[in-house]
Tab-separated table of C-alpha atoms and ligand atoms in Angstrom:
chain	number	residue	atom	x	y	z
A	1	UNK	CA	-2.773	-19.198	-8.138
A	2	UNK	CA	-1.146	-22.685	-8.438
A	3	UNK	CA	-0.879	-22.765	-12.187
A	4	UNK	CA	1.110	-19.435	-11.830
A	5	UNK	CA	3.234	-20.760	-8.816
A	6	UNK	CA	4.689	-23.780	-10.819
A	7	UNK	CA	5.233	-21.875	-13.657
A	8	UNK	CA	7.106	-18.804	-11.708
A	9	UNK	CA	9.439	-21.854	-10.514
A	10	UNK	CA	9.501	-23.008	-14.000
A	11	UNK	CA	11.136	-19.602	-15.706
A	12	UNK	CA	13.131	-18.890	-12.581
A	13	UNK	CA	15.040	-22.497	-12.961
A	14	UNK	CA	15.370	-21.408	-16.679
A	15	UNK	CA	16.853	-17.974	-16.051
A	16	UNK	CA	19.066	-19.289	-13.460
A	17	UNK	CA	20.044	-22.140	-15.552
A	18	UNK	CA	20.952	-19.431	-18.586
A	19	UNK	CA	22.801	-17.113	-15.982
A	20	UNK	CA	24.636	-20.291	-14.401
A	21	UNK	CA	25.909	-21.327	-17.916
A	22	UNK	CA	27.171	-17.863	-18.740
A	23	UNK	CA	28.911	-17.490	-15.130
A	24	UNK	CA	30.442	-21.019	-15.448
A	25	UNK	CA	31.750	-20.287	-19.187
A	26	UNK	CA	32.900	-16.778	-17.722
A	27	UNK	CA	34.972	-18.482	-14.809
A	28	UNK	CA	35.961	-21.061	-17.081
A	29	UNK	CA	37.707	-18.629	-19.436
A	30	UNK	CA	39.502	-16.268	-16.417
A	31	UNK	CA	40.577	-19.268	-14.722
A	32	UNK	CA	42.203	-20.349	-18.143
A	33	UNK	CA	43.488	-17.190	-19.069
A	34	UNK	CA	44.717	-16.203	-15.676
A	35	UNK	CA	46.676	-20.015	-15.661
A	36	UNK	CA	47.996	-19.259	-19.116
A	37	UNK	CA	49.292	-15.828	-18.067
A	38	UNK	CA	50.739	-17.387	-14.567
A	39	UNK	CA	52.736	-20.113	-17.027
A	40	UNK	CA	53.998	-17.845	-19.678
A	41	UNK	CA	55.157	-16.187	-16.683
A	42	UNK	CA	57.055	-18.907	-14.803
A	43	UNK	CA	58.449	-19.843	-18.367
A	44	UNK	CA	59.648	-16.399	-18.710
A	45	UNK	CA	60.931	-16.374	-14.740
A	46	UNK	CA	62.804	-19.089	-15.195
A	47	UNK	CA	64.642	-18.360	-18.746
A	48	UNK	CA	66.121	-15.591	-16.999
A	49	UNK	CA	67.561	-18.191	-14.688
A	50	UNK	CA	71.490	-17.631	-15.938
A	51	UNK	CA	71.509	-14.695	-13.540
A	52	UNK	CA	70.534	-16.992	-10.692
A	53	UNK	CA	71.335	-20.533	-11.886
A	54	UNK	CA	72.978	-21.929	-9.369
A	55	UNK	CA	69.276	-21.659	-7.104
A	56	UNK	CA	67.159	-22.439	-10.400
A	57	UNK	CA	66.418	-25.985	-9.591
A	58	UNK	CA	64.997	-25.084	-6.222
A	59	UNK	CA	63.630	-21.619	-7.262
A	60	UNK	CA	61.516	-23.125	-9.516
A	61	UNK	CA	59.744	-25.486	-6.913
A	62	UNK	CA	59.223	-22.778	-5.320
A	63	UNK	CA	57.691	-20.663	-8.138
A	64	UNK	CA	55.725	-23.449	-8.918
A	65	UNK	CA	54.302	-24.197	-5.857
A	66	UNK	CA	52.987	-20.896	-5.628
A	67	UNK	CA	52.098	-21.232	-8.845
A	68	UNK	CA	49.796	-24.541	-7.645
A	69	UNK	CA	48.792	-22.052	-4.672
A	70	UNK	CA	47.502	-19.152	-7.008
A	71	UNK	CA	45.448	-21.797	-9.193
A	72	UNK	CA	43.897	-22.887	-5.771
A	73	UNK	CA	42.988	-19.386	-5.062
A	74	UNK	CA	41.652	-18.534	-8.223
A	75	UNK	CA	39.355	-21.642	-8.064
A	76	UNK	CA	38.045	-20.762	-4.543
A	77	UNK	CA	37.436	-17.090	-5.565
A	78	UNK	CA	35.717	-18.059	-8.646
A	79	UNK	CA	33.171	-20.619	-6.571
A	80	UNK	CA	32.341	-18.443	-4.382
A	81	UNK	CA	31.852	-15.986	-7.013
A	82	UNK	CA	29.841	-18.598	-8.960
A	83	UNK	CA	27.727	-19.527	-5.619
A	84	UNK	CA	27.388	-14.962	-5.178
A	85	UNK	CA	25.944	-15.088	-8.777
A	86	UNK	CA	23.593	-18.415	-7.963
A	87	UNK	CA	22.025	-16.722	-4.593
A	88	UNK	CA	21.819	-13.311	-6.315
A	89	UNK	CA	20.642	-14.890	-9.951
A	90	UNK	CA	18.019	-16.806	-8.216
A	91	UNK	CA	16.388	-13.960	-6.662
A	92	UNK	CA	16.852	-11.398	-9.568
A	93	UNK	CA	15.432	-14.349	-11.544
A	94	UNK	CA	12.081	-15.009	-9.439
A	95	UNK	CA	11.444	-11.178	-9.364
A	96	UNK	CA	11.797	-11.102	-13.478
A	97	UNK	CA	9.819	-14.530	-13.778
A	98	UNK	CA	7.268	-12.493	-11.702
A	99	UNK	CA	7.285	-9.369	-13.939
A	100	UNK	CA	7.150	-11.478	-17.090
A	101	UNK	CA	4.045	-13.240	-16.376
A	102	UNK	CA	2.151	-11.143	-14.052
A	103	UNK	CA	0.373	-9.546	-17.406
A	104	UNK	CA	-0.130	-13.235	-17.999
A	105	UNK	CA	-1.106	-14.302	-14.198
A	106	UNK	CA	-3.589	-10.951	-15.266
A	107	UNK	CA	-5.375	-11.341	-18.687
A	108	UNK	CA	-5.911	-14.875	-17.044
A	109	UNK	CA	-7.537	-13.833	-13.352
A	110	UNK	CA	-9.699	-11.044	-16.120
A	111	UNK	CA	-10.625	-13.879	-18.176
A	112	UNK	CA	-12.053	-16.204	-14.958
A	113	UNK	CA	-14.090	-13.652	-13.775
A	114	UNK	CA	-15.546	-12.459	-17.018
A	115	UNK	CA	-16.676	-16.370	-17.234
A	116	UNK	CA	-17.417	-16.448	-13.441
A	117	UNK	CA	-19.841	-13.194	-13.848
A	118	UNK	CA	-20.580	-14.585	-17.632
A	119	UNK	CA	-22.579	-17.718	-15.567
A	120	UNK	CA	-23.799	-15.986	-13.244
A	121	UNK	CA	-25.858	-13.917	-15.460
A	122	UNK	CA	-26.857	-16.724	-17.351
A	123	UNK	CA	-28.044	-18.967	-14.281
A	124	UNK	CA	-30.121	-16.166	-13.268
A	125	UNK	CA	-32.885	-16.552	-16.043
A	126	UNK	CA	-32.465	-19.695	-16.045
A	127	UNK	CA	-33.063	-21.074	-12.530
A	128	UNK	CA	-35.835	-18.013	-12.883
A	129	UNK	CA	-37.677	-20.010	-15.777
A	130	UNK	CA	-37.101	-23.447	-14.298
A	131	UNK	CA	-38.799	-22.676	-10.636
A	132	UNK	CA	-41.648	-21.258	-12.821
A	133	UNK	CA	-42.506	-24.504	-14.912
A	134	UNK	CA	-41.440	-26.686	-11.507
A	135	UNK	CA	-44.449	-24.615	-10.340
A	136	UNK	CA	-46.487	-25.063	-13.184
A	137	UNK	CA	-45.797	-28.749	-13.918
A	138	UNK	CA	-46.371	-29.392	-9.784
A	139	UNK	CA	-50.415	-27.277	-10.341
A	140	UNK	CA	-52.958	-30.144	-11.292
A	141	UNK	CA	-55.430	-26.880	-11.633
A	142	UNK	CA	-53.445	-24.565	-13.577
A	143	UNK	CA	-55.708	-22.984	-16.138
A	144	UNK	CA	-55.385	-22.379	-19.654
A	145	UNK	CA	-54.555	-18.405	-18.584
A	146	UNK	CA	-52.238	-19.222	-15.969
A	147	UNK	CA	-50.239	-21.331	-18.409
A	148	UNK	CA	-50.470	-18.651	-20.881
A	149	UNK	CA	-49.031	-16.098	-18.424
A	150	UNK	CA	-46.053	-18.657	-17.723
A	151	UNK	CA	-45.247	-19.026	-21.047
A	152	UNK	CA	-44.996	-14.997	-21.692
A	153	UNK	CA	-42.821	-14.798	-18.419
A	154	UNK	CA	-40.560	-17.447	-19.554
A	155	UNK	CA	-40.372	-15.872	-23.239
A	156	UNK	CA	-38.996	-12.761	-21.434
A	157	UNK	CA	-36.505	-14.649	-19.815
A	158	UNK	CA	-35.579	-16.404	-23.087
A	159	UNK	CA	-35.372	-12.731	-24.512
A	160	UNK	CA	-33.076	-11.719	-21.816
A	161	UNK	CA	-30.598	-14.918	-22.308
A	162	UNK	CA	-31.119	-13.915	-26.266
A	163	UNK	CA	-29.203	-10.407	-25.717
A	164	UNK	CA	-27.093	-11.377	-22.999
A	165	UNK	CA	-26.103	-14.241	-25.377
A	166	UNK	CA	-25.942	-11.464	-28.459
A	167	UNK	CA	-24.310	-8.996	-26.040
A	168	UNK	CA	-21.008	-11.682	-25.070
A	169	UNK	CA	-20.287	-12.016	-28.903
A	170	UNK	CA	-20.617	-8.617	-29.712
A	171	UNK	CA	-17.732	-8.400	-26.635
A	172	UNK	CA	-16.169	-10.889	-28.161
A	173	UNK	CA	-16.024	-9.191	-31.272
A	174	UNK	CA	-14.365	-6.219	-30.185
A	175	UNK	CA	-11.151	-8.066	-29.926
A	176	UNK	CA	-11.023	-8.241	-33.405
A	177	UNK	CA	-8.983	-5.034	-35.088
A	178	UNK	CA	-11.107	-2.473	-37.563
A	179	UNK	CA	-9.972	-0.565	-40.619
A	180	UNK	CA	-10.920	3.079	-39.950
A	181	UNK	CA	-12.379	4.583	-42.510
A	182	UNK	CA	-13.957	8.194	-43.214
A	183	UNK	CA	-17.807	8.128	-41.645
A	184	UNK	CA	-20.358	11.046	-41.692
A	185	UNK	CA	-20.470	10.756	-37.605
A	186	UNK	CA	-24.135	13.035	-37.628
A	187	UNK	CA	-25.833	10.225	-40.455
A	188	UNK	CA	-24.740	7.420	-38.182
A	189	UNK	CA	-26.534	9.710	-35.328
A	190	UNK	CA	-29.302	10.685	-37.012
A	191	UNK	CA	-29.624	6.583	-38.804
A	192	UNK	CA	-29.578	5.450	-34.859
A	193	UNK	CA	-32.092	8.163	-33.200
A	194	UNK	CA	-34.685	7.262	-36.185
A	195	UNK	CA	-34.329	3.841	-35.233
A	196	UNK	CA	-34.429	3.990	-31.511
A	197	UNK	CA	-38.024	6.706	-32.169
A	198	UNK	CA	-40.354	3.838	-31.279
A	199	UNK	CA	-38.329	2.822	-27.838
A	200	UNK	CA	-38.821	6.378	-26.664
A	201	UNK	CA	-41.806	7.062	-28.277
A	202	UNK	CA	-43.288	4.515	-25.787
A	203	UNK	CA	-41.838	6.028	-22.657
A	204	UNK	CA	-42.977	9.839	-23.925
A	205	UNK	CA	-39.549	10.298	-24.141
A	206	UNK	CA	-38.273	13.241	-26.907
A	207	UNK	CA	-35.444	12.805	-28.278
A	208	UNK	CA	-34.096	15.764	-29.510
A	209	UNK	CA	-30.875	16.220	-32.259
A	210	UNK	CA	-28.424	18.912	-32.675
A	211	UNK	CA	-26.351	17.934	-35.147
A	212	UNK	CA	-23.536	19.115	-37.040
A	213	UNK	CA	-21.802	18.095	-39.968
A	214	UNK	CA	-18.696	15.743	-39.026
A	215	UNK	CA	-16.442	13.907	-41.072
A	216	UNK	CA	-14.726	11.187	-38.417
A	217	UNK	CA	-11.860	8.765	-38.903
A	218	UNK	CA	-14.019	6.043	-38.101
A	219	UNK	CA	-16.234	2.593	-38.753
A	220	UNK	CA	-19.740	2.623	-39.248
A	221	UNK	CA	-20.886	-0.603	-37.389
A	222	UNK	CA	-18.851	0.695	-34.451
A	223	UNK	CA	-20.062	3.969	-34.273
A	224	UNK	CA	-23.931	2.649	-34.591
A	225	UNK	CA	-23.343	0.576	-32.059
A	226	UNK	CA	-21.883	2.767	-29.687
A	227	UNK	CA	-23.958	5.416	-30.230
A	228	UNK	CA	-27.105	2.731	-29.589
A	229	UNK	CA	-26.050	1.865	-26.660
A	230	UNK	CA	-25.295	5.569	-25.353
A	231	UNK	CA	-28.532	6.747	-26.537
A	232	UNK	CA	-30.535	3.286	-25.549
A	233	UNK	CA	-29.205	3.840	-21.973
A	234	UNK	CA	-30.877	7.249	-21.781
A	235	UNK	CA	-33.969	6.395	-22.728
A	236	UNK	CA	-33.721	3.300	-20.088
A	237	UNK	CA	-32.574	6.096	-17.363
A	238	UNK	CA	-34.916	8.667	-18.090
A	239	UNK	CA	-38.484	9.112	-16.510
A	240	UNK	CA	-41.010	9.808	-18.990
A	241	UNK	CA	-41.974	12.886	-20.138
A	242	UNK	CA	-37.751	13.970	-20.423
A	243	UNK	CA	-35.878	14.902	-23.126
A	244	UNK	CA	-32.408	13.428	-24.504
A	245	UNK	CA	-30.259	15.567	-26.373
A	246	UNK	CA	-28.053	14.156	-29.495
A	247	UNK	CA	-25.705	16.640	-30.377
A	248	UNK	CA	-22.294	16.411	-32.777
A	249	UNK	CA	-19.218	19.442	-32.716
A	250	UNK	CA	-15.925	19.935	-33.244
A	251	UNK	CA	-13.920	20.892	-29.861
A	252	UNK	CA	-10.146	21.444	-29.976
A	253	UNK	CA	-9.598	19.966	-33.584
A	254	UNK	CA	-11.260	16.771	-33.137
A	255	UNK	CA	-15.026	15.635	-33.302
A	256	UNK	CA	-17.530	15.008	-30.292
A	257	UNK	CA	-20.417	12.854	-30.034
A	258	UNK	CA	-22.844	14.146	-27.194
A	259	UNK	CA	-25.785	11.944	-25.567
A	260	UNK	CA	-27.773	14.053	-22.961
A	261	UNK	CA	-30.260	12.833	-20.497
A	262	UNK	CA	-32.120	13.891	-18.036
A	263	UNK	CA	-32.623	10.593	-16.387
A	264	UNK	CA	-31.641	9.211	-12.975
A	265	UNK	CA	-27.590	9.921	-13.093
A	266	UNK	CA	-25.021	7.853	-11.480
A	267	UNK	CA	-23.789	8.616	-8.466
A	268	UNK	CA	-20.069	9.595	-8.284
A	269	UNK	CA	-18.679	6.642	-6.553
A	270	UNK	CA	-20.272	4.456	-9.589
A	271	UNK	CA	-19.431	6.912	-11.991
A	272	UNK	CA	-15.685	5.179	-12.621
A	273	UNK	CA	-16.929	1.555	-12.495
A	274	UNK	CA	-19.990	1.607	-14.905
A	275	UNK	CA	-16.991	0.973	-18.138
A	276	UNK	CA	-16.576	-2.540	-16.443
A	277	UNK	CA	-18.063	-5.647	-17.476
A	278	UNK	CA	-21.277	-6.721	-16.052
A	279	UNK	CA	-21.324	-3.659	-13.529
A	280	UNK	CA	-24.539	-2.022	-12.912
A	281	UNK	CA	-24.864	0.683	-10.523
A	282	UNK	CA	-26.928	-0.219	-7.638
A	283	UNK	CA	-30.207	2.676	-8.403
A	284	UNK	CA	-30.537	0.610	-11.776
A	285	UNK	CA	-30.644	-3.151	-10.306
A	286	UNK	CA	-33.193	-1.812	-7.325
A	287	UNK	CA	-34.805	1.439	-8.295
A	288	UNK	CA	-36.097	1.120	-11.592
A	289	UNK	CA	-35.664	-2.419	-12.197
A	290	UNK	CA	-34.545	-1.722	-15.756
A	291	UNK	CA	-33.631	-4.870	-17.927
A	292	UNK	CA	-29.753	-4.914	-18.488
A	293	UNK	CA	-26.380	-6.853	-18.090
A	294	UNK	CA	-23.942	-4.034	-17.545
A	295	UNK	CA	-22.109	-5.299	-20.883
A	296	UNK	CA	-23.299	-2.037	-23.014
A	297	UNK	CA	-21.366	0.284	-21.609
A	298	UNK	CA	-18.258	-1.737	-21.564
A	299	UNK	CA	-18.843	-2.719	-25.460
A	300	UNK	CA	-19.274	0.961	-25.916
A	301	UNK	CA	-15.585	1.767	-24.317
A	302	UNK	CA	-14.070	-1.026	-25.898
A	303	UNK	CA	-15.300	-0.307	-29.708
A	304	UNK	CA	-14.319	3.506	-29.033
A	305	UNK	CA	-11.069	2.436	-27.490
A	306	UNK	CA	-10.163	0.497	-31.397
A	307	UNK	CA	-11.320	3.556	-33.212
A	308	UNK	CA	-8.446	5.537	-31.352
A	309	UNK	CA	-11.840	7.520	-29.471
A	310	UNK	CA	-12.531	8.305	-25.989
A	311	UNK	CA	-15.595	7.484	-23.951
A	312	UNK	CA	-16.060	9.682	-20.928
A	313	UNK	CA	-19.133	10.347	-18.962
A	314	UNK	CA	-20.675	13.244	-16.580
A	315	UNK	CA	-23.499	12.726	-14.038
A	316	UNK	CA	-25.170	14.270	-11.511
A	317	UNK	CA	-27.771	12.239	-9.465
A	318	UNK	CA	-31.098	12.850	-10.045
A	319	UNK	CA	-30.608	15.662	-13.098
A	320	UNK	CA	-29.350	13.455	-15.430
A	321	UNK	CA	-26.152	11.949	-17.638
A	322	UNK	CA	-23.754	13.044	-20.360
A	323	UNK	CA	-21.808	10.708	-22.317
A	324	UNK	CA	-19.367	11.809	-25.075
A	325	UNK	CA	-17.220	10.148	-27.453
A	326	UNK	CA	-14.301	11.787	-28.658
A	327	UNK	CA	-13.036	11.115	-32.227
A	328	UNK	CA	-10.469	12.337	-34.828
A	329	UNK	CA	-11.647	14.234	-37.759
A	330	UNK	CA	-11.305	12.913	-41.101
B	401	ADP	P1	-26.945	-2.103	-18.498
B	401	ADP	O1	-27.648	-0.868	-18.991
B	401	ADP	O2	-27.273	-3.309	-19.266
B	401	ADP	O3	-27.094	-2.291	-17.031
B	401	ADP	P2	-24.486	-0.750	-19.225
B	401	ADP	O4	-23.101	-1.296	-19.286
B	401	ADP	O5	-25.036	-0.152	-20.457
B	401	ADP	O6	-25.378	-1.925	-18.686
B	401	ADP	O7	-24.507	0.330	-18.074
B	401	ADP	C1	-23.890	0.058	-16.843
B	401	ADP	C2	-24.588	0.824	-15.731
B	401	ADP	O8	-24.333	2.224	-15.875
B	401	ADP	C3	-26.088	0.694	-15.771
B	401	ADP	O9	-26.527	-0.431	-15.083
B	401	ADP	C4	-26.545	1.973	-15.086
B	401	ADP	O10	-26.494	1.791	-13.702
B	401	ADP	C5	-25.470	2.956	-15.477
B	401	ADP	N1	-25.895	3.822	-16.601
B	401	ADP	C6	-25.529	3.717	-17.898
B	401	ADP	N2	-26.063	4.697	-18.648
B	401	ADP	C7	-26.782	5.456	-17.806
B	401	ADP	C8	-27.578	6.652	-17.959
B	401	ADP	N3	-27.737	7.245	-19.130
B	401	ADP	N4	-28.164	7.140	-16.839
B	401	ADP	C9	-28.008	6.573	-15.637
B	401	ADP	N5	-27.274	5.453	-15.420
B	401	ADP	C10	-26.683	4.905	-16.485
């Protein structure tokens, strides 16, 4: 990604330029030091000179020009030190600029394809609604009932951009952090089968509970909505005439919500992706053309994922789906 490109040049040059400054100050301070010592040294060399006086004069040329010698040394080591540290800082520097931002370069490349798939879904209805008035508007006959029927088919399509619309801020919401408090996880249950009676009343769809009592760490909204959407999906992947199980226990210390259908399962290779935003497995787009966005799920993981739960789900094609939410007890 260009953005990313510049701005991997961007925090190498600073790294290098921090490492640089550190490895100049550091050669700075040997070559002083090591001077200082060589000096005090001569100084030393040559107070001793009594024992050798009568060469002193020309002993100390010749100390000193090895003296001038070492200095020379000591600068070309420390370049080429300096220029070992610049090759090998520059590298080391690229790789850790890389590291830093790749969560960046990440949440980013997550964030264009969530807006990407985001218009996509919301072009669909759209260029769906605007062929059919084109249509309409172009049909000097079109009767009273044809219009009628227009207007119902575009009303569904303004219902469908109505709940994707409600579905991306509920998404949105789940960024925000909850306070967890203690939540009767069978009432929530219970609240959300009552309410969801009608929608499977009208397949011939029973929806049956098994519930026991369960005290969860938890937040109400959250739960209701995840367990709507669990136990919405199974009536919208069931055939009439099934049954869909709602069941709450305890299982190794901590508290399980259960949502059982009979319905059409997921195949295994969709089984991991059907968490992932917008994903809908392919039986669901062509089979049964059931109305969806492939956000619930995701919303679902997400709101179970700030509660401290897990979301896992079971499926076997053509015998049906279990989804269960795993929570602490209160
Ligand atoms: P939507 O239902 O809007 O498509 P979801 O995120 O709720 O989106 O579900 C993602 C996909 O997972 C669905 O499209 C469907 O293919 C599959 N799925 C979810 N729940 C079930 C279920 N109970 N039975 C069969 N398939 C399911």
């Amino acid at each position: 990604m260009k953005l990313f490109d510049a701005a991997y040049l961007k925090l190498t040059g600073w790294y290098v330029l921090i490492l640089m400054v550190i490895s100049l100050a550091f050669s700075g301070w040997v070559y002083n030091t090591a001077r200082h010592e060589l000096e005090f040294g001569l100084d030393r060399f040559v107070q001793v000179g009594p024992f050798i006086d009568p060469q002193s004069g020309q002993l100390r040329t010749i100390v000193q020009d090895r003296l001038a010698d070492s200095r020379r040394r000591l600068i070309v080591r420390l370049a080429s030190f300096n220029l070992i540290v610049l090759a090998l800082g520059a590298a080391g520097s690229y790789w850790l600029a890389r590291r830093t931002l790749r969560p960046v370069e990440e949440a980013v490349e997550a964030q264009r394809r969530f807006t990407a798939d985001a218009s996509h879904e919301l072009r669909t209805p759209l260029a769906a609604m605007k062929a059919e008035i084109e249509v309409g508007l172009r049909d000097r006959a079109l009767t009273k009932d044809a219009a009628i029927e227009l207007l119902h088919s575009n009303l569904e399509e303004v219902d469908r951009l109505g709940n994707l619309a409600e579905d991306l801020l509920t998404l949105t919401q789940t960024e925000q952090a909850v306070t967890l408090t203690p939540v009767s996880l069978e009432a929530v249950a219970a609240k959300v089968a009552k309410r969801l009676q009608p929608l499977a009343k009208a397949k011939k769809i029973t929806i049956k509970k098994d519930l026991t009592r369960l005290k969860v760490q938890g937040d109400e909204p959250a739960l209701d909505k995840i367990i709507s959407i669990l136990l919405d999906n199974a009536i919208k992947y069931s055939q009439g005439g099934t049954e869909v199980l709602v069941r709450t226990y305890k299982k190794d210390g901590r508290a399980c919500l259960e949502v059982q259908d009979r319905g059409i399962g997921i195949k295994a290779s969709e089984l991991p992706h059907i968490f992932d935003r917008f994903y809908r497995a392919d039986s669901s787009r062509s089979k049964t053309h059931v109305t969806g966005h492939g956000l619930g799920l995701s919303i679902a993981y997400k709101l179970a994922e700030n509660l401290g739960a897990k979301l896992t789900a079971a499926s076997t094609p053509g015998k049906g789906s279990t989804f269960t939410l795993m929570l602490a007890q209160a």
